[in-house]
Amino acid sequence: MAAPIVEFHRVSKVYRVGLLRRRSICALRGVTFSVPRGSVFGLIGPNRAGKTTLVKALLSICRPTTGTIVRLGRPAHDRSTLAQVGYLHESLAFPQYLTAATLLRYYGALSLVPRAELAERIPRLLAQVGLADRAAEPISAFSKGMVQRLALAQALVNDPELLVLDEPTEGMDLVARKILHDLIGRRRALGKTAILVSHSLADVERLCDQVAVIREGQVAFAGTLAELVRDDAAAVTTATLQETLETIYAGAAT
Amino acid sequence: MVRDTFRQSWASGIGWLLLGLSTLSIAVCLSVSVSGPRTLERPGENPDFLPRFDADAHDLQKLKQSGVAVADGALRLAFGAVRVPLARDTRSAVHFLELILAAGVADTLGLLLALVWTAGFLPGFLEPRAVAVLLAKPVSRWALLGGKYLGVLAFVLAQATYFVVGTWLALALRTGIWDASYLMSVPLLLLHFAIFFSFSLLLATCTRSTVACVFGSIAFWGICWGINYGRHAVVAAAQVAPQAGFSWLLVQLVNLGYWLFPKPIDIGRLVFDALGAGANFRPGVEGLASVSLGLSVLTSLLFTGYVLFAAGRQWSQTDY
């Protein structure tokens, strides 16, 4: 079996807040799980559970207080592996003065994609997300859904091994959702990995092979969806995903 | 990152505003003409003056016939619409104009405009929603911040070069006086901006607030100016009137502040000296105090380096 593409080992994160940074907020508590290579992995949980903090720690946007994270076989503090990672942030603020094409060139260059490759890839990506005819328009003229589609193209600009999508369907219309689902499906067929943070159970059920349920900064469950909804005692599936998650979110033992 | 900062500068309007001001200044220079003697001093000659109340000194024709060089030239602005009689030769009149452009327009108005306008670039750049995707790229935070800082400097350098070279060419073409010392003001303007923008960068990494960056960097500029001027005033006063008797502690504190902080007046003096401002302006206390301009620039650069390091360190430890 191939080595996991991502491994979290006893990861904790404490934020110091307040004017004197005396108050502390524990966002993650000893999180341990791994993401298999080539899978679509769902990260689910109630609001403020720590999902986004976990993603930020994975992408070196914040440092874990304790524990280790391995990304593409290297420790997460080694930024070179980020060249093989694409990230779609939950609430983006792209520079409004850029056009769709210049934005992709800018972020592509920062992802160390050669210029010639970018010139070939950008029109194709814009066509994939349905923005081919808006390449020269400034982002300030885009609707929220169009910005989300552009953000998806941005996350794919370096043809990443690992795609991290934080609430990607937020603000997307049905067409854009279908584009996203198709893209993830095609990437899975190519053996590429995606981590999907989502509140949309429909997306999770449709796309994910495995999930981790995060609650109060801890892993409440990690495994396949079938394992999640199965009643171990009776060895049968007794509940829907929604019912199971409601139980977990409410804090009952699983 | 540099190219992106240029795009941001044009989109924010500061690029067009500075370009417009520079073009206006070049147009004004293109409307300038001078007449009169090119220089009133002969090589190796010490300048001398006629007694103010000498009756002969008022009869210009008589003076000219006797061989005295008379400053009877004129500076014309707006293609001759405004005529300013010259009390100096044409070379120093052009220097005087260049001094107004370098010190007044570029180093004061231009610098403040650039400082205020670009102060918003960094807090916007460091805002969590904007920076999250950048931080997930295989580029270090030091490189991102340094790239943004250098981008703003490159923009200011381009603007300063356009202004100085444009006005220099315009004045030279119109007056026939080609003096390259004015071009020295390009690196000095950039140095001046780089020092105060580094402080804006530090404020941005600590507060992510545009208001703090705008007012903080202007206040810092004022404080540095005050410390620089205060030190020279104390030194000059001690030279001119030793009996004034400043306390030892005050002198040491003033000196400490002077050597620690950037020195805008000393840097400005480099431009003044390059343009021979002494012929046009009586030196202030800063001219009386003994100053090592090289050391001033070096210590100002050391301060800038430390502030940039502090800003980079602050940001590299910031969690999002």
XYZ file of C-alpha atoms in Angstrom:
574
model
C 0.000 0.000 0.000
C 1.283 3.476 -0.921
C 2.448 5.742 1.880
C -0.138 8.304 2.987
C 0.133 11.671 1.251
C -0.582 13.493 4.529
C -0.023 12.385 8.122
C -1.067 14.214 11.273
C 0.514 12.934 14.461
C -0.740 14.291 17.810
C -1.167 17.784 16.364
C -2.275 20.510 18.754
C -2.689 24.209 18.176
C -3.143 26.875 20.827
C -3.760 30.469 19.724
C -2.712 33.253 22.051
C -5.261 36.059 21.867
C -6.009 39.405 23.495
C -3.975 42.564 23.723
C -1.286 40.974 25.894
C -1.763 37.505 24.373
C -2.526 36.104 27.790
C -5.743 34.311 26.803
C -5.419 31.062 24.924
C -7.780 29.213 22.612
C -7.127 25.550 21.984
C -8.125 24.932 18.350
C -6.661 21.420 17.945
C -6.024 18.716 20.563
C -3.811 15.792 19.649
C -5.168 15.211 16.145
C -3.882 11.989 14.599
C -4.947 10.525 11.252
C -3.608 10.088 7.741
C -4.889 10.734 4.231
C -4.315 7.923 1.697
C -2.719 8.882 -1.606
C -5.184 9.003 -4.501
C -8.263 9.391 -2.299
C -10.845 12.130 -1.907
C -10.797 12.756 1.819
C -13.584 14.655 3.572
C -12.961 16.809 6.622
C -16.255 17.460 8.343
C -17.448 18.818 11.644
C -19.517 21.580 13.221
C -18.530 25.250 13.038
C -15.416 26.153 15.060
C -14.449 22.481 15.328
C -10.901 23.196 14.090
C -11.164 22.016 10.461
C -9.770 25.213 8.927
C -6.987 25.378 11.544
C -6.044 21.825 10.619
C -5.903 22.802 6.937
C -3.831 25.901 7.749
C -1.393 23.798 9.770
C -1.154 21.340 6.882
C -0.348 24.188 4.474
C 2.144 25.910 6.831
C -0.109 28.955 7.135
C 0.078 28.435 10.895
C 2.459 26.337 12.968
C 1.203 23.540 15.208
C 1.966 24.094 18.886
C 2.879 20.426 19.306
C 2.899 17.345 17.099
C 4.134 16.675 13.596
C 2.645 16.924 10.135
C 4.058 15.108 7.132
C 3.087 16.454 3.714
C 4.021 14.544 0.570
C 6.618 12.575 2.495
C 8.362 15.608 3.988
C 7.855 17.542 7.246
C 5.341 20.359 6.786
C 7.940 23.057 7.548
C 9.671 22.108 4.284
C 7.902 24.566 1.989
C 9.215 22.996 -1.213
C 6.410 20.410 -1.174
C 3.859 23.253 -1.402
C 4.759 23.442 -5.113
C 2.707 20.250 -5.454
C -0.246 21.521 -3.439
C -3.273 23.526 -4.588
C -5.447 25.418 -2.117
C -8.883 26.916 -2.366
C -9.565 29.108 0.662
C -13.051 29.337 2.189
C -13.388 33.129 1.949
C -11.068 34.575 -0.607
C -10.035 38.158 -1.270
C -8.164 38.265 -4.558
C -6.546 41.555 -5.635
C -9.357 43.334 -7.446
C -7.023 45.038 -9.943
C -5.997 41.744 -11.564
C -7.736 40.152 -14.508
C -8.577 36.443 -14.461
C -5.581 35.608 -16.662
C -3.068 37.811 -14.802
C -4.241 36.362 -11.487
C -3.521 32.833 -12.689
C -0.132 33.939 -14.052
C 0.701 35.604 -10.718
C -0.255 32.637 -8.533
C 1.215 30.184 -11.034
C 4.565 31.980 -10.913
C 4.465 31.870 -7.095
C 3.834 28.112 -7.370
C 7.052 27.921 -9.428
C 5.285 26.833 -12.626
C 7.466 27.619 -15.674
C 6.187 30.524 -17.781
C 5.787 28.460 -20.958
C 3.737 25.878 -19.103
C 1.529 28.600 -17.646
C 0.901 30.116 -21.073
C -0.383 26.754 -22.259
C -2.281 25.835 -19.076
C -4.140 29.062 -18.219
C -6.533 29.179 -21.221
C -7.321 25.503 -20.660
C -8.058 26.032 -16.951
C -10.238 29.070 -17.654
C -12.177 27.018 -20.198
C -12.590 24.186 -17.677
C -14.181 26.522 -15.111
C -16.308 28.302 -17.722
C -14.417 31.610 -17.727
C -12.672 31.357 -21.099
C -14.401 34.464 -22.438
C -13.709 36.495 -19.255
C -9.910 36.064 -19.183
C -9.160 39.747 -19.749
C -11.822 41.102 -17.379
C -10.854 42.517 -13.980
C -11.942 40.451 -10.998
C -13.788 43.471 -9.603
C -16.426 42.830 -12.300
C -16.924 39.174 -11.280
C -19.840 37.770 -9.271
C -19.154 35.681 -6.148
C -19.762 32.466 -8.062
C -17.341 33.505 -10.804
C -14.688 34.340 -8.203
C -15.178 30.865 -6.700
C -14.675 29.300 -10.119
C -11.565 31.395 -10.661
C -10.356 30.334 -7.218
C -10.753 26.721 -8.287
C -8.691 27.405 -11.419
C -6.081 29.082 -9.199
C -5.912 25.993 -6.980
C -5.284 23.848 -10.057
C -2.772 26.149 -11.755
C 0.218 24.025 -10.709
C -1.537 20.707 -11.507
C -1.108 19.699 -7.844
C -0.669 16.220 -6.404
C -2.703 17.327 -3.394
C -5.708 19.625 -3.748
C -7.096 21.185 -0.564
C -10.580 22.619 -0.922
C -11.982 24.556 2.034
C -15.749 25.026 1.552
C -15.401 25.086 -2.244
C -19.109 25.077 -3.092
C -19.872 28.179 -1.008
C -21.517 30.622 -3.439
C -21.345 28.216 -6.389
C -24.329 27.667 -8.643
C -25.361 24.227 -9.902
C -23.242 24.493 -13.047
C -20.142 25.408 -11.061
C -20.799 22.551 -8.626
C -20.961 20.129 -11.509
C -17.671 21.520 -12.861
C -16.095 20.974 -9.431
C -17.457 17.430 -9.093
C -16.236 16.512 -12.587
C -12.783 17.971 -11.905
C -12.408 16.043 -8.663
C -13.604 12.866 -10.393
C -11.092 13.270 -13.224
C -8.261 13.938 -10.774
C -9.181 10.860 -8.729
C -8.988 8.769 -11.900
C -5.446 10.097 -12.360
C -4.490 8.984 -8.834
C -4.374 12.512 -7.396
C -5.528 13.341 -3.889
C -8.068 15.894 -2.669
C -8.982 16.997 0.839
C -12.467 18.447 0.956
C -13.612 20.553 3.918
C -17.357 20.873 3.628
C -20.648 21.279 5.435
C -22.467 19.913 2.383
C -23.302 16.307 3.132
C -24.399 15.833 -0.479
C -20.895 16.760 -1.655
C -19.257 14.567 0.978
C -21.440 11.550 0.169
C -20.942 11.962 -3.528
C -17.215 12.655 -3.621
C -15.408 11.308 -0.565
C -13.856 7.877 -0.082
C -12.911 8.544 3.525
C -13.715 11.179 6.112
C -12.465 12.534 9.396
C -15.030 14.088 11.696
C -13.536 16.856 13.830
C -15.269 18.014 16.978
C -13.858 20.473 19.532
C -10.389 20.164 18.030
C -10.285 16.369 18.220
C -10.874 13.546 15.766
C -14.246 12.048 16.616
C -14.108 9.588 13.744
C -11.755 8.669 10.884
C -12.553 6.066 8.252
C -14.863 5.335 5.337
C -18.392 6.664 5.088
C -19.728 3.120 5.305
C -17.906 2.632 8.610
C -19.266 5.924 9.861
C -22.929 5.020 9.418
C -22.608 1.363 10.393
C -23.849 0.099 13.741
C -20.914 -2.051 14.832
C -22.953 -4.045 17.351
C -25.594 -5.065 14.841
C -23.169 -5.022 11.895
C -25.766 -3.237 9.763
C -26.226 0.297 8.487
C -28.874 1.775 10.736
C -28.657 5.525 10.258
C -28.238 8.120 7.541
C -25.064 10.178 7.376
C -26.961 13.203 8.650
C -28.334 11.335 11.669
C -24.909 9.952 12.506
C -23.250 13.338 12.242
C -25.946 15.004 14.317
C -25.201 12.483 17.032
C -21.448 13.083 16.826
C -21.816 16.880 16.715
C -24.050 16.730 19.763
C -21.198 15.085 21.616
C -22.571 11.560 22.032
C -20.123 8.698 21.906
C -19.758 6.963 18.563
C 5.707 40.415 -6.766
C 7.356 43.560 -8.166
C 5.168 43.518 -11.272
C 2.085 42.956 -9.117
C 2.963 45.989 -6.990
C 3.228 48.089 -10.157
C -0.237 46.894 -11.206
C -1.559 47.758 -7.750
C 0.020 51.220 -7.931
C -1.667 52.042 -11.215
C -4.994 50.593 -10.042
C -4.908 52.532 -6.758
C -4.422 55.817 -8.609
C -1.092 56.797 -7.003
C 0.743 55.868 -10.202
C -1.387 58.184 -12.309
C -1.326 60.958 -9.698
C 2.488 60.984 -9.460
C 2.811 60.626 -13.217
C 0.461 63.600 -13.653
C 2.418 65.723 -11.168
C 5.686 64.818 -12.867
C 4.304 65.597 -16.324
C 2.983 68.939 -15.065
C 6.404 69.756 -13.615
C 8.088 68.802 -16.902
C 5.627 71.007 -18.793
C 6.433 73.921 -16.464
C 10.155 73.324 -17.072
C 9.561 73.295 -20.820
C 8.051 76.765 -20.504
C 11.146 78.150 -18.728
C 13.752 80.316 -20.397
C 16.603 82.379 -19.001
C 18.552 85.352 -20.318
C 21.620 87.089 -18.995
C 25.214 86.128 -18.219
C 25.814 82.391 -17.869
C 28.161 82.937 -14.950
C 29.176 86.077 -13.076
C 32.405 84.642 -11.788
C 35.534 84.162 -13.802
C 37.688 81.114 -13.103
C 39.819 81.609 -9.996
C 38.040 84.819 -9.089
C 36.578 85.412 -5.627
C 33.074 86.870 -5.730
C 32.982 90.499 -4.580
C 30.136 92.904 -3.918
C 29.644 96.598 -4.504
C 28.698 98.801 -1.554
C 24.918 98.912 -1.331
C 24.695 102.692 -1.274
C 27.276 103.387 -3.931
C 25.589 105.697 -6.477
C 27.516 104.100 -9.310
C 26.111 100.714 -8.409
C 22.670 101.840 -9.613
C 23.831 102.923 -13.059
C 24.024 99.542 -14.792
C 25.303 100.888 -18.108
C 28.136 102.728 -16.400
C 29.013 99.608 -14.413
C 29.042 97.402 -17.499
C 31.288 99.863 -19.339
C 33.701 99.789 -16.421
C 34.010 95.978 -16.784
C 31.884 94.922 -13.813
C 29.778 91.801 -14.429
C 26.146 92.855 -13.886
C 23.315 90.432 -13.082
C 20.701 91.926 -15.416
C 19.253 88.653 -16.638
C 15.733 87.306 -16.253
C 13.971 84.035 -15.704
C 10.798 83.619 -17.781
C 8.061 81.160 -16.884
C 5.009 80.042 -18.875
C 6.666 80.907 -22.202
C 7.451 84.456 -21.154
C 4.144 85.269 -19.445
C 5.919 85.680 -16.112
C 9.259 87.483 -15.961
C 11.411 87.247 -12.831
C 14.489 89.524 -12.728
C 17.611 87.588 -11.793
C 19.954 88.654 -9.053
C 22.295 85.835 -10.023
C 23.710 84.260 -13.154
C 21.662 81.858 -15.275
C 23.496 78.751 -14.051
C 22.596 79.368 -10.428
C 19.058 80.369 -11.468
C 18.616 76.943 -13.058
C 20.154 75.314 -9.970
C 17.677 77.230 -7.857
C 14.781 75.875 -9.913
C 16.172 72.348 -9.681
C 16.490 72.752 -5.938
C 12.818 73.741 -5.657
C 11.867 70.731 -7.778
C 14.050 68.212 -5.922
C 13.583 69.400 -2.343
C 10.138 70.993 -2.512
C 8.158 69.042 -5.076
C 9.770 65.596 -5.047
C 11.320 65.212 -1.592
C 8.418 66.764 0.316
C 5.169 66.631 -1.685
C 6.052 63.530 -3.721
C 7.512 61.665 -0.759
C 4.511 62.360 1.467
C 2.040 61.424 -1.278
C 3.871 58.184 -1.997
C 4.185 57.374 1.709
C 0.495 58.003 2.424
C -0.814 56.244 -0.667
C 1.407 53.163 -0.527
C 0.824 52.796 3.231
C -2.393 50.948 2.402
C -0.680 48.404 0.159
C 0.814 46.290 2.933
C -2.101 46.022 5.387
C -4.266 44.939 2.423
C -1.623 42.442 1.366
C -1.288 41.024 4.912
C -5.035 40.734 5.497
C -5.818 37.051 6.324
C -8.311 36.525 3.479
C -5.868 37.958 0.949
C -2.666 36.378 2.175
C -3.852 32.831 2.967
C -3.407 31.557 -0.597
C 0.007 33.267 -0.893
C 1.181 31.608 2.311
C 0.276 28.212 0.860
C 2.795 28.762 -1.961
C 6.358 27.427 -1.878
C 7.782 30.900 -1.239
C 9.038 31.966 2.179
C 7.331 34.745 4.079
C 10.582 36.728 4.033
C 10.604 36.557 0.233
C 6.941 37.613 -0.008
C 7.404 40.610 2.303
C 10.746 41.547 0.744
C 9.227 41.274 -2.717
C 6.395 43.610 -1.758
C 8.827 46.135 -0.221
C 11.120 46.022 -3.249
C 8.086 46.304 -5.530
C 7.049 49.578 -3.890
C 10.665 50.836 -4.030
C 10.888 49.930 -7.731
C 7.684 51.885 -8.347
C 9.025 54.934 -6.479
C 12.353 54.645 -8.324
C 10.547 54.629 -11.681
C 8.481 57.668 -10.690
C 11.497 59.562 -9.283
C 13.520 58.803 -12.407
C 10.743 60.046 -14.682
C 10.370 63.240 -12.642
C 14.052 64.087 -12.253
C 15.264 63.065 -15.708
C 12.197 64.656 -17.327
C 12.570 68.014 -15.572
C 16.358 67.944 -16.047
C 16.040 67.346 -19.785
C 13.331 69.988 -20.130
C 15.362 72.615 -18.264
C 18.559 71.705 -20.108
C 16.911 71.857 -23.526
C 15.352 75.229 -22.767
C 18.323 76.870 -21.057
C 21.321 75.082 -22.533
C 22.656 74.374 -19.042
C 23.460 70.668 -18.735
C 24.475 69.976 -15.165
C 24.248 66.315 -14.143
C 24.469 67.007 -10.381
C 20.652 67.293 -10.270
C 20.393 63.631 -11.314
C 21.948 62.731 -7.933
C 18.562 63.439 -6.393
C 17.103 60.177 -7.842
C 19.015 57.798 -5.527
C 18.650 60.233 -2.630
C 14.870 60.421 -3.074
C 14.733 56.628 -3.176
C 16.889 56.361 -0.063
C 14.671 58.831 1.768
C 11.519 56.918 0.824
C 13.064 53.505 1.575
C 13.853 54.565 5.134
C 10.365 55.763 6.004
C 8.543 53.053 4.067
C 10.446 50.432 6.083
C 8.815 51.854 9.206
C 5.428 51.661 7.478
C 6.201 48.008 6.735
C 6.930 47.315 10.405
C 3.669 48.978 11.451
C 1.782 46.945 8.849
C 3.156 43.632 10.126
C 2.369 44.584 13.739
C -1.072 46.130 13.273
C -2.344 45.338 9.724
C -3.983 48.774 9.919
C -3.787 51.315 7.093
C -4.562 54.166 9.499
C -1.677 53.145 11.780
C 0.658 52.926 8.777
C -0.326 56.327 7.350
C -0.241 58.315 10.580
C 2.545 56.262 12.140
C 4.958 56.727 9.260
C 4.233 60.458 8.969
C 4.603 60.901 12.738
C 7.854 58.941 12.601
C 9.103 61.174 9.787
C 8.266 64.241 11.898
C 9.980 62.801 14.978
C 13.127 61.947 13.015
C 13.130 65.400 11.469
C 12.768 66.957 14.947
C 15.550 64.839 16.455
C 17.835 65.591 13.496
C 17.142 69.336 13.674
C 17.312 69.394 17.486
C 20.729 67.754 17.538
C 22.131 70.220 15.032
C 20.586 73.122 16.951
C 22.237 71.956 20.181
C 25.623 71.465 18.482
C 25.410 74.808 16.660
C 24.344 76.621 19.817
C 27.273 75.096 21.713
C 29.614 76.388 18.993
C 28.106 79.847 18.633
C 27.299 80.494 22.285
C 29.277 78.133 24.541
C 27.928 79.971 27.576
C 24.407 78.664 26.799
C 25.342 75.642 28.912
C 23.207 72.679 27.894
C 23.205 69.935 30.491
C 25.489 67.004 29.788
C 22.555 64.581 29.985
C 20.486 66.535 27.449
C 23.374 66.635 24.983
C 23.977 62.887 25.350
C 20.264 62.112 24.900
C 20.032 64.305 21.821
C 23.141 62.677 20.381
C 21.844 59.196 21.154
C 18.560 59.923 19.369
C 20.433 61.449 16.473
C 22.687 58.445 15.922
C 19.925 55.887 16.466
C 17.238 57.275 14.168
C 17.220 58.142 10.453
C 18.371 61.633 9.525
C 16.080 63.222 6.923
C 17.721 66.643 7.171
C 21.212 65.249 6.567
C 19.994 63.232 3.589
C 18.285 66.348 2.253
C 21.571 68.204 2.664
C 23.208 65.839 0.227
C 20.805 67.120 -2.442
C 21.367 70.693 -1.309
C 25.141 70.303 -1.501
C 25.007 68.568 -4.888
C 23.001 71.492 -6.272
C 25.127 74.171 -4.625
C 22.230 75.439 -2.527
C 24.603 77.538 -0.442
C 24.624 80.113 -3.260
C 20.871 80.595 -2.934
C 19.995 79.953 0.693
C 21.590 80.966 3.932
C 22.401 77.742 5.807
C 20.311 76.983 8.899
C 21.577 75.415 12.097
C 22.061 72.179 10.194
C 24.630 73.991 8.086
C 26.473 75.303 11.133
C 26.741 71.986 12.941
C 29.554 69.722 11.847
C 28.050 66.702 10.140
C 29.571 63.632 8.564
C 27.035 63.033 5.814
C 28.506 59.636 4.927
C 28.098 58.455 8.516
C 24.582 59.919 8.597
C 23.558 57.900 5.560
C 25.225 54.768 6.889
C 23.495 54.931 10.288
C 20.160 55.733 8.614
C 20.614 52.626 6.465
C 21.510 50.545 9.527
C 18.279 51.649 11.187
C 16.338 50.753 8.038
C 17.982 47.329 7.916
C 17.080 46.670 11.545
C 13.464 47.788 11.021
C 13.132 45.563 7.942
C 14.542 42.626 9.895
C 12.109 43.287 12.756
C 9.185 43.464 10.310
C 10.221 40.211 8.618
C 10.664 38.464 11.952
C 7.331 39.729 13.221
C 5.529 38.475 10.135
C 7.341 35.146 10.004
C 6.021 34.444 13.512
C 2.462 35.576 12.842
C -0.155 32.832 12.885
C -3.183 33.053 10.614
